[in-house]
Coordinates of C-alpha atoms in Angstrom, one line a residue:
M1 CA -7.6 20.5 8.3
E2 CA -10.0 19.3 10.4
P3 CA -10.2 16.2 13.1
D4 CA -10.0 12.7 11.7
V5 CA -11.7 9.6 12.5
L6 CA -9.3 8.7 14.3
G7 CA -9.2 10.9 16.7
P8 CA -6.0 13.6 17.9
P9 CA -3.6 13.7 16.9
Y10 CA -4.9 12.6 13.5
E11 CA -6.4 15.8 11.3
R12 CA -7.5 15.4 7.7
Q13 CA -7.9 17.9 5.0
T14 CA -10.8 17.1 2.0
I15 CA -8.9 17.6 -1.5
D16 CA -11.7 18.4 -4.7
L17 CA -10.9 16.8 -7.2
G18 CA -14.0 17.6 -9.6
T19 CA -16.6 15.2 -11.1
D20 CA -17.1 12.2 -13.1
D21 CA -19.3 10.6 -14.2
E22 CA -21.2 9.2 -10.5
G23 CA -20.8 12.8 -9.5
P24 CA -18.4 14.6 -7.4
V25 CA -15.0 13.2 -6.7
V26 CA -13.0 13.7 -3.5
A27 CA -9.4 12.2 -2.0
T28 CA -8.8 12.9 1.4
L29 CA -5.2 13.7 3.6
V30 CA -4.7 13.0 7.1
R31 CA -1.8 14.2 8.9
R32 CA -0.2 13.7 12.1
R33 CA 2.4 15.8 12.8
A34 CA 5.9 14.7 14.9
E35 CA 6.3 16.4 18.7
R36 CA 8.7 18.8 16.9
P37 CA 8.4 20.7 13.7
T38 CA 10.2 19.3 11.1
G39 CA 11.1 19.2 7.5
R40 CA 11.0 15.7 6.9
A41 CA 7.5 14.5 5.8
V42 CA 6.1 10.6 4.9
L43 CA 3.2 10.2 2.3
Y44 CA 1.7 7.3 2.2
V45 CA -0.9 4.9 -0.2
H46 CA -2.8 2.4 0.9
G47 CA -3.7 -0.9 -1.1
F48 CA -7.1 -2.1 -3.0
V49 CA -9.8 -2.6 -0.3
D50 CA -8.1 -0.5 2.0
Y51 CA -7.8 3.2 3.7
F52 CA -5.4 4.0 6.1
F53 CA -5.9 2.8 10.1
Q54 CA -2.2 1.4 10.6
T55 CA -1.7 4.2 13.3
H56 CA 1.2 2.5 14.9
L57 CA 3.4 3.2 11.2
A58 CA 2.5 6.4 11.8
D59 CA 3.8 6.5 15.4
F60 CA 6.9 4.8 14.6
F61 CA 7.8 7.8 11.5
A62 CA 6.3 10.4 14.4
E63 CA 8.8 9.4 17.4
R64 CA 11.7 9.7 14.9
G65 CA 10.9 13.5 13.8
W66 CA 8.7 12.5 10.6
D67 CA 5.7 14.7 10.0
F68 CA 2.9 11.6 9.0
Y69 CA 0.7 12.1 5.8
A70 CA -1.9 9.4 4.4
L71 CA -4.0 9.4 1.5
D72 CA -7.3 8.4 1.2
L73 CA -7.9 7.9 -2.6
R74 CA -10.7 8.6 -4.5
K75 CA -13.3 6.2 -3.7
Y76 CA -11.7 4.4 -0.9
G77 CA -12.3 4.7 2.6
R78 CA -12.7 8.5 3.5
S79 CA -12.9 9.7 -0.1
L80 CA -15.8 7.1 -0.8
L81 CA -19.0 8.7 -1.5
P82 CA -22.5 7.8 -1.8
G83 CA -23.5 6.4 -5.1
Q84 CA -19.8 5.5 -6.5
T85 CA -18.2 2.5 -7.6
P86 CA -15.8 1.7 -4.2
N87 CA -12.0 1.9 -5.2
F88 CA -12.8 1.7 -9.3
C89 CA -11.0 3.5 -11.8
R90 CA -10.4 3.5 -15.5
D91 CA -6.4 4.3 -15.4
I92 CA -4.1 4.4 -12.5
S93 CA -3.3 7.9 -14.0
D94 CA -6.6 8.8 -12.5
Y95 CA -5.2 9.0 -8.9
F96 CA -2.0 11.4 -10.2
P97 CA -4.4 14.5 -9.1
E98 CA -4.4 13.9 -5.5
L99 CA -0.9 12.6 -5.2
D100 CA 0.3 16.0 -7.0
A101 CA -2.5 18.0 -5.0
A102 CA -1.1 15.8 -1.4
A103 CA 2.9 16.2 -2.6
E104 CA 1.6 20.2 -3.1
I105 CA 0.3 20.9 0.2
I106 CA 3.2 18.2 2.0
R107 CA 5.9 20.7 -0.1
N108 CA 4.3 23.8 0.3
D109 CA 1.8 24.7 2.4
D110 CA 3.4 22.8 5.2
G111 CA 6.8 23.5 4.6
H112 CA 8.6 20.5 4.2
D113 CA 12.1 19.8 2.2
T114 CA 12.0 16.0 2.3
L115 CA 9.4 14.0 1.3
L116 CA 9.5 10.0 1.2
A117 CA 6.8 8.3 -0.3
M118 CA 5.4 5.0 0.7
G119 CA 2.9 2.4 -1.3
H120 CA 0.9 -0.6 -0.2
S121 CA 0.0 -3.2 -2.6
T122 CA -2.2 -1.3 -5.3
G123 CA -0.6 1.5 -3.7
G124 CA 2.6 0.4 -4.3
L125 CA 2.2 0.4 -8.2
I126 CA 0.5 3.5 -8.3
I127 CA 2.8 5.5 -6.7
S128 CA 6.1 3.8 -8.6
L129 CA 3.8 4.5 -11.8
W130 CA 3.5 8.2 -10.3
A131 CA 7.2 8.8 -8.9
D132 CA 7.9 8.0 -13.0
A133 CA 6.0 10.2 -14.5
R134 CA 7.2 13.0 -12.2
R135 CA 10.7 12.0 -12.4
D136 CA 12.0 15.1 -13.7
G137 CA 9.8 17.4 -10.9
G138 CA 11.7 16.3 -8.0
T139 CA 8.4 15.6 -6.2
I140 CA 9.7 13.0 -3.6
D141 CA 13.3 12.2 -2.4
G142 CA 12.9 8.5 -2.0
L143 CA 10.4 5.3 -2.2
V144 CA 9.6 2.6 -0.1
L145 CA 7.0 0.2 -1.5
N146 CA 5.7 -2.5 0.9
S147 CA 4.7 -5.7 -1.1
P148 CA 3.6 -4.1 -4.7
F149 CA 1.4 -4.9 -7.0
F150 CA 3.6 -5.6 -10.2
D151 CA 1.5 -8.7 -11.2
L152 CA -1.8 -11.1 -11.0
N153 CA -1.6 -13.7 -8.7
A154 CA -2.7 -16.0 -10.9
P155 CA -1.3 -18.9 -13.4
W156 CA 0.3 -17.8 -16.5
A157 CA -2.9 -18.6 -18.9
V158 CA -4.7 -16.4 -16.6
R159 CA -1.9 -13.2 -15.9
R160 CA -1.4 -13.4 -20.2
P161 CA -4.1 -14.5 -22.2
L162 CA -7.2 -14.2 -20.3
A163 CA -6.1 -10.7 -18.6
A164 CA -6.1 -9.4 -22.1
A165 CA -9.6 -11.1 -23.2
V166 CA -11.0 -9.1 -19.7
S167 CA -9.2 -6.2 -20.6
R168 CA -11.0 -5.6 -23.8
L169 CA -14.0 -6.3 -22.1
G170 CA -13.2 -3.9 -19.3
R171 CA -12.5 -0.8 -22.3
R172 CA -16.6 -1.6 -23.5
A173 CA -18.1 -2.4 -20.2
P174 CA -16.0 -1.1 -17.7
H175 CA -18.4 -2.4 -14.4
R176 CA -18.8 -5.1 -15.0
I177 CA -18.3 -6.9 -11.9
L178 CA -15.8 -10.5 -13.0
P179 CA -16.6 -14.1 -11.4
F180 CA -13.6 -13.7 -8.7
G181 CA -12.3 -11.9 -5.5
L182 CA -10.0 -11.7 -2.7
G183 CA -11.4 -14.0 -0.9
T184 CA -11.6 -13.8 3.2
V185 CA -8.0 -15.7 4.1
Y186 CA -6.1 -12.4 4.5
G187 CA -8.9 -10.3 6.3
E188 CA -9.2 -13.1 8.6
S189 CA -5.4 -12.8 9.1
I190 CA -5.5 -9.7 10.3
H191 CA -8.8 -8.4 11.8
A192 CA -9.3 -8.9 15.5
D193 CA -12.5 -10.1 15.1
H194 CA -11.0 -13.7 13.6
R195 CA -7.6 -14.6 14.2
G196 CA -5.3 -11.3 13.4
E197 CA -4.7 -8.2 15.6
W198 CA -6.0 -4.7 13.9
S199 CA -9.5 -3.6 14.5
Y200 CA -10.3 -1.5 10.9
D201 CA -13.4 -0.5 9.8
L202 CA -15.0 -3.5 7.6
A203 CA -17.1 -1.1 5.5
W204 CA -14.5 0.4 3.9
K205 CA -12.3 -2.8 3.7
P206 CA -15.2 -5.9 3.8
L207 CA -13.6 -8.9 5.1
A208 CA -13.8 -10.3 1.3
G209 CA -13.4 -7.2 -0.3
F210 CA -15.2 -5.4 -3.1
P211 CA -16.2 -6.9 -6.6
V212 CA -13.4 -6.7 -9.1
R213 CA -14.7 -4.8 -12.1
A214 CA -13.6 -5.2 -15.7
G215 CA -12.5 -1.6 -16.2
W216 CA -10.7 -1.7 -13.0
L217 CA -8.8 -4.9 -14.0
N218 CA -8.1 -3.2 -17.1
A219 CA -6.2 -0.1 -15.5
I220 CA -4.3 -2.5 -13.1
R221 CA -3.4 -4.6 -16.1
T222 CA -1.9 -1.6 -18.1
G223 CA -0.2 0.3 -15.4
Q224 CA 1.4 -3.3 -14.4
R225 CA 2.8 -3.5 -18.2
R226 CA 4.2 -0.2 -18.6
L227 CA 6.0 -1.0 -15.3
R228 CA 7.1 -4.4 -16.1
A229 CA 8.4 -2.5 -19.4
G230 CA 10.8 -0.5 -17.2
L231 CA 10.5 2.5 -15.4
D232 CA 12.8 4.8 -14.8
I233 CA 12.4 6.5 -11.5
Q234 CA 15.4 8.4 -10.4
V235 CA 15.2 8.5 -6.5
P236 CA 16.2 5.6 -4.3
V237 CA 14.0 3.0 -3.6
L238 CA 13.0 0.3 -1.0
L239 CA 11.5 -2.6 -2.2
A240 CA 10.1 -4.9 0.7
C241 CA 8.1 -8.5 0.6
S242 CA 7.7 -11.6 2.3
T243 CA 10.0 -14.3 1.9
R244 CA 6.6 -16.5 0.2
S245 CA 3.1 -16.7 -0.6
F246 CA 0.7 -18.4 0.8
R247 CA -1.9 -20.1 -2.1
G248 CA -4.6 -21.4 -0.6
T249 CA -8.6 -20.6 -0.6
R250 CA -8.8 -22.1 2.8
W251 CA -8.3 -21.0 6.2
H252 CA -4.6 -22.4 7.1
D253 CA -2.3 -21.0 10.1
N254 CA -0.1 -20.7 7.1
A255 CA -1.2 -17.6 6.7
T256 CA 0.1 -16.1 9.4
L257 CA 3.4 -16.0 8.0
A258 CA 3.1 -15.4 4.7
D259 CA 1.7 -13.1 1.7
A260 CA -2.2 -14.3 1.4
V261 CA -2.6 -11.9 -1.2
L262 CA 0.0 -11.8 -3.7
D263 CA 3.2 -13.8 -5.4
V264 CA 6.1 -12.6 -3.8
E265 CA 8.4 -13.6 -7.1
H266 CA 6.9 -11.4 -8.7
M267 CA 7.8 -8.4 -6.6
V268 CA 11.1 -9.9 -6.8
R269 CA 11.3 -10.9 -11.0
Y270 CA 10.4 -6.9 -12.0
A271 CA 11.8 -4.6 -9.0
P272 CA 14.8 -3.9 -11.3
R273 CA 12.8 -1.9 -13.7
L274 CA 11.6 0.5 -11.3
G275 CA 15.0 2.5 -11.5
R276 CA 18.9 2.2 -11.0
H277 CA 18.7 2.3 -7.4
V278 CA 16.8 -0.5 -5.9
T279 CA 17.2 -2.0 -2.7
L280 CA 15.3 -5.3 -1.7
A281 CA 14.5 -6.9 1.4
R282 CA 12.4 -9.4 2.2
F283 CA 11.4 -10.7 5.4
D284 CA 10.8 -14.3 6.9
G285 CA 7.1 -14.2 8.3
G286 CA 5.7 -11.2 6.5
L287 CA 2.2 -10.8 5.7
H288 CA 1.0 -8.8 3.0
D289 CA 0.9 -5.3 4.7
L290 CA 4.5 -6.1 6.1
T291 CA 3.5 -3.2 9.1
L292 CA 1.1 -5.9 10.4
S293 CA 3.1 -8.9 11.0
G294 CA 3.5 -10.4 14.0
P295 CA 5.8 -7.9 16.6
A296 CA 8.7 -9.4 15.9
V297 CA 8.1 -9.2 12.2
R298 CA 7.2 -6.0 11.8
R299 CA 10.3 -4.9 14.3
K300 CA 12.2 -5.8 11.9
V301 CA 10.4 -4.3 8.9
F302 CA 10.3 -1.1 10.6
D303 CA 14.3 -1.3 11.4
E304 CA 15.2 -1.9 7.4
V305 CA 13.0 0.8 6.5
G306 CA 14.9 3.4 9.2
R307 CA 18.3 2.0 8.1
W308 CA 17.7 2.4 4.6
A309 CA 16.2 6.2 5.0
E310 CA 19.4 6.9 7.3
A311 CA 21.4 5.8 4.0
F312 CA 19.7 6.9 1.4
L313 CA 18.0 10.0 2.2
T314 CA 19.8 13.3 3.5
A315 CA 17.7 13.8 6.5
G316 CA 17.0 9.9 7.3
P317 CA 15.1 9.0 10.5
T318 CA 16.5 8.9 13.7
A319 CA 16.7 7.5 16.8
R320 CA 13.2 8.1 19.2
A321 CA 14.4 10.8 21.5
D322 CA 13.4 8.9 24.2
S323 CA 15.0 5.5 23.7
A324 CA 18.6 4.1 24.6
A325 CA 21.0 3.4 21.6
G326 CA 20.4 0.6 20.0
T327 CA 16.7 -0.2 21.6
S328 CA 14.1 -1.6 18.8
P329 CA 11.6 0.7 17.8
S330 CA 8.6 0.2 19.7
T331 CA 5.7 -0.9 17.5
G332 CA 2.9 -1.7 20.1
E333 CA 1.5 -4.1 21.8
A334 CA 1.2 -7.7 20.3
R335 CA -2.2 -9.8 20.8
V336 CA -1.4 -12.6 18.6
P337 CA 0.7 -16.1 19.6
A338 CA 4.7 -15.5 19.8
S339 CA 5.5 -19.1 19.5
R340 CA 3.8 -19.3 16.0
Q341 CA 7.1 -21.3 13.8
P342 CA 7.1 -20.9 10.3
T343 CA 6.0 -24.2 7.7
T344 CA 5.8 -25.3 4.5
D345 CA 2.4 -23.9 2.5
P346 CA -0.2 -26.3 1.5
A347 CA -1.1 -25.8 -2.5
G348 CA -4.2 -24.5 -3.6
A349 CA -5.9 -22.0 -5.9
T350 CA -4.7 -18.7 -6.5
T351 CA -6.3 -15.1 -6.4
P352 CA -5.5 -12.3 -8.3
G353 CA -5.5 -9.5 -5.2
G354 CA -3.6 -6.5 -5.0

């Protein structure tokens, strides 16, 4: 391990993944240890146009006796090398080698006997398919999905016939840039330079995202079809999402109280396809990344994750050693107004999102 860009107590390890048609490929495993030695660990996987920067999430687990690990996948964030196409893959299984390597480091090298996997958005799709593929190996003990990307956020004609045509294009011309993107609404809702409270590297997580390419969309669509056909994840799953989606392409204050990237009803609809033991939790006022929601909402999110882990994992998180019984977890200082109230989302166009 070497020092990470986040500074102490964060450190990172580069995972060599060989080469592809763009040259050397790496992934990056970031670690934040708990204060005392522990056999419990979390492995977090980010979403599309994303990387790990949510230190308050790591603090939540570390304060409760879990070592926290986050994986910047190949061609994302810390792992993006010069000359590479940002965030690009041809198949979801392309990411399985770094997930396998991370689990090996966490369990065998660092000696953890309990591993909770956690995925956000596209990371939620990736880690679900990985958990299913490794279901007989005892690799993980539980899975938390934070607004997972189970379907394209678009009308049916775009999600099905048009997406099928794009998938065929993706096989022939995988790097072809498609004429749509994520938009800026979600980025504006979370970044401190705009209407949010979070600071992060805009080179790694641009406000309007990176170009969406046909090969990537084909990989996503193929993975989503596999998931919707039904998985057999053997460990308990917690799927958490907002109670509503914001579908506008221009700024509105409602974007601060809803998922402005994906359709949350897709997550709810396909949750039973994950396995036989799935818990669904929805949060009023939650953002696409629930851990970046306003302070009151994210306290509820963290409380729910803690209760779920205590109930379904042998060694779940316990109360902070320095907290009185019944005290809510500390999730950091808020820099957003506390007076916002939920309102009805205006109608508008959708974006594929993820």
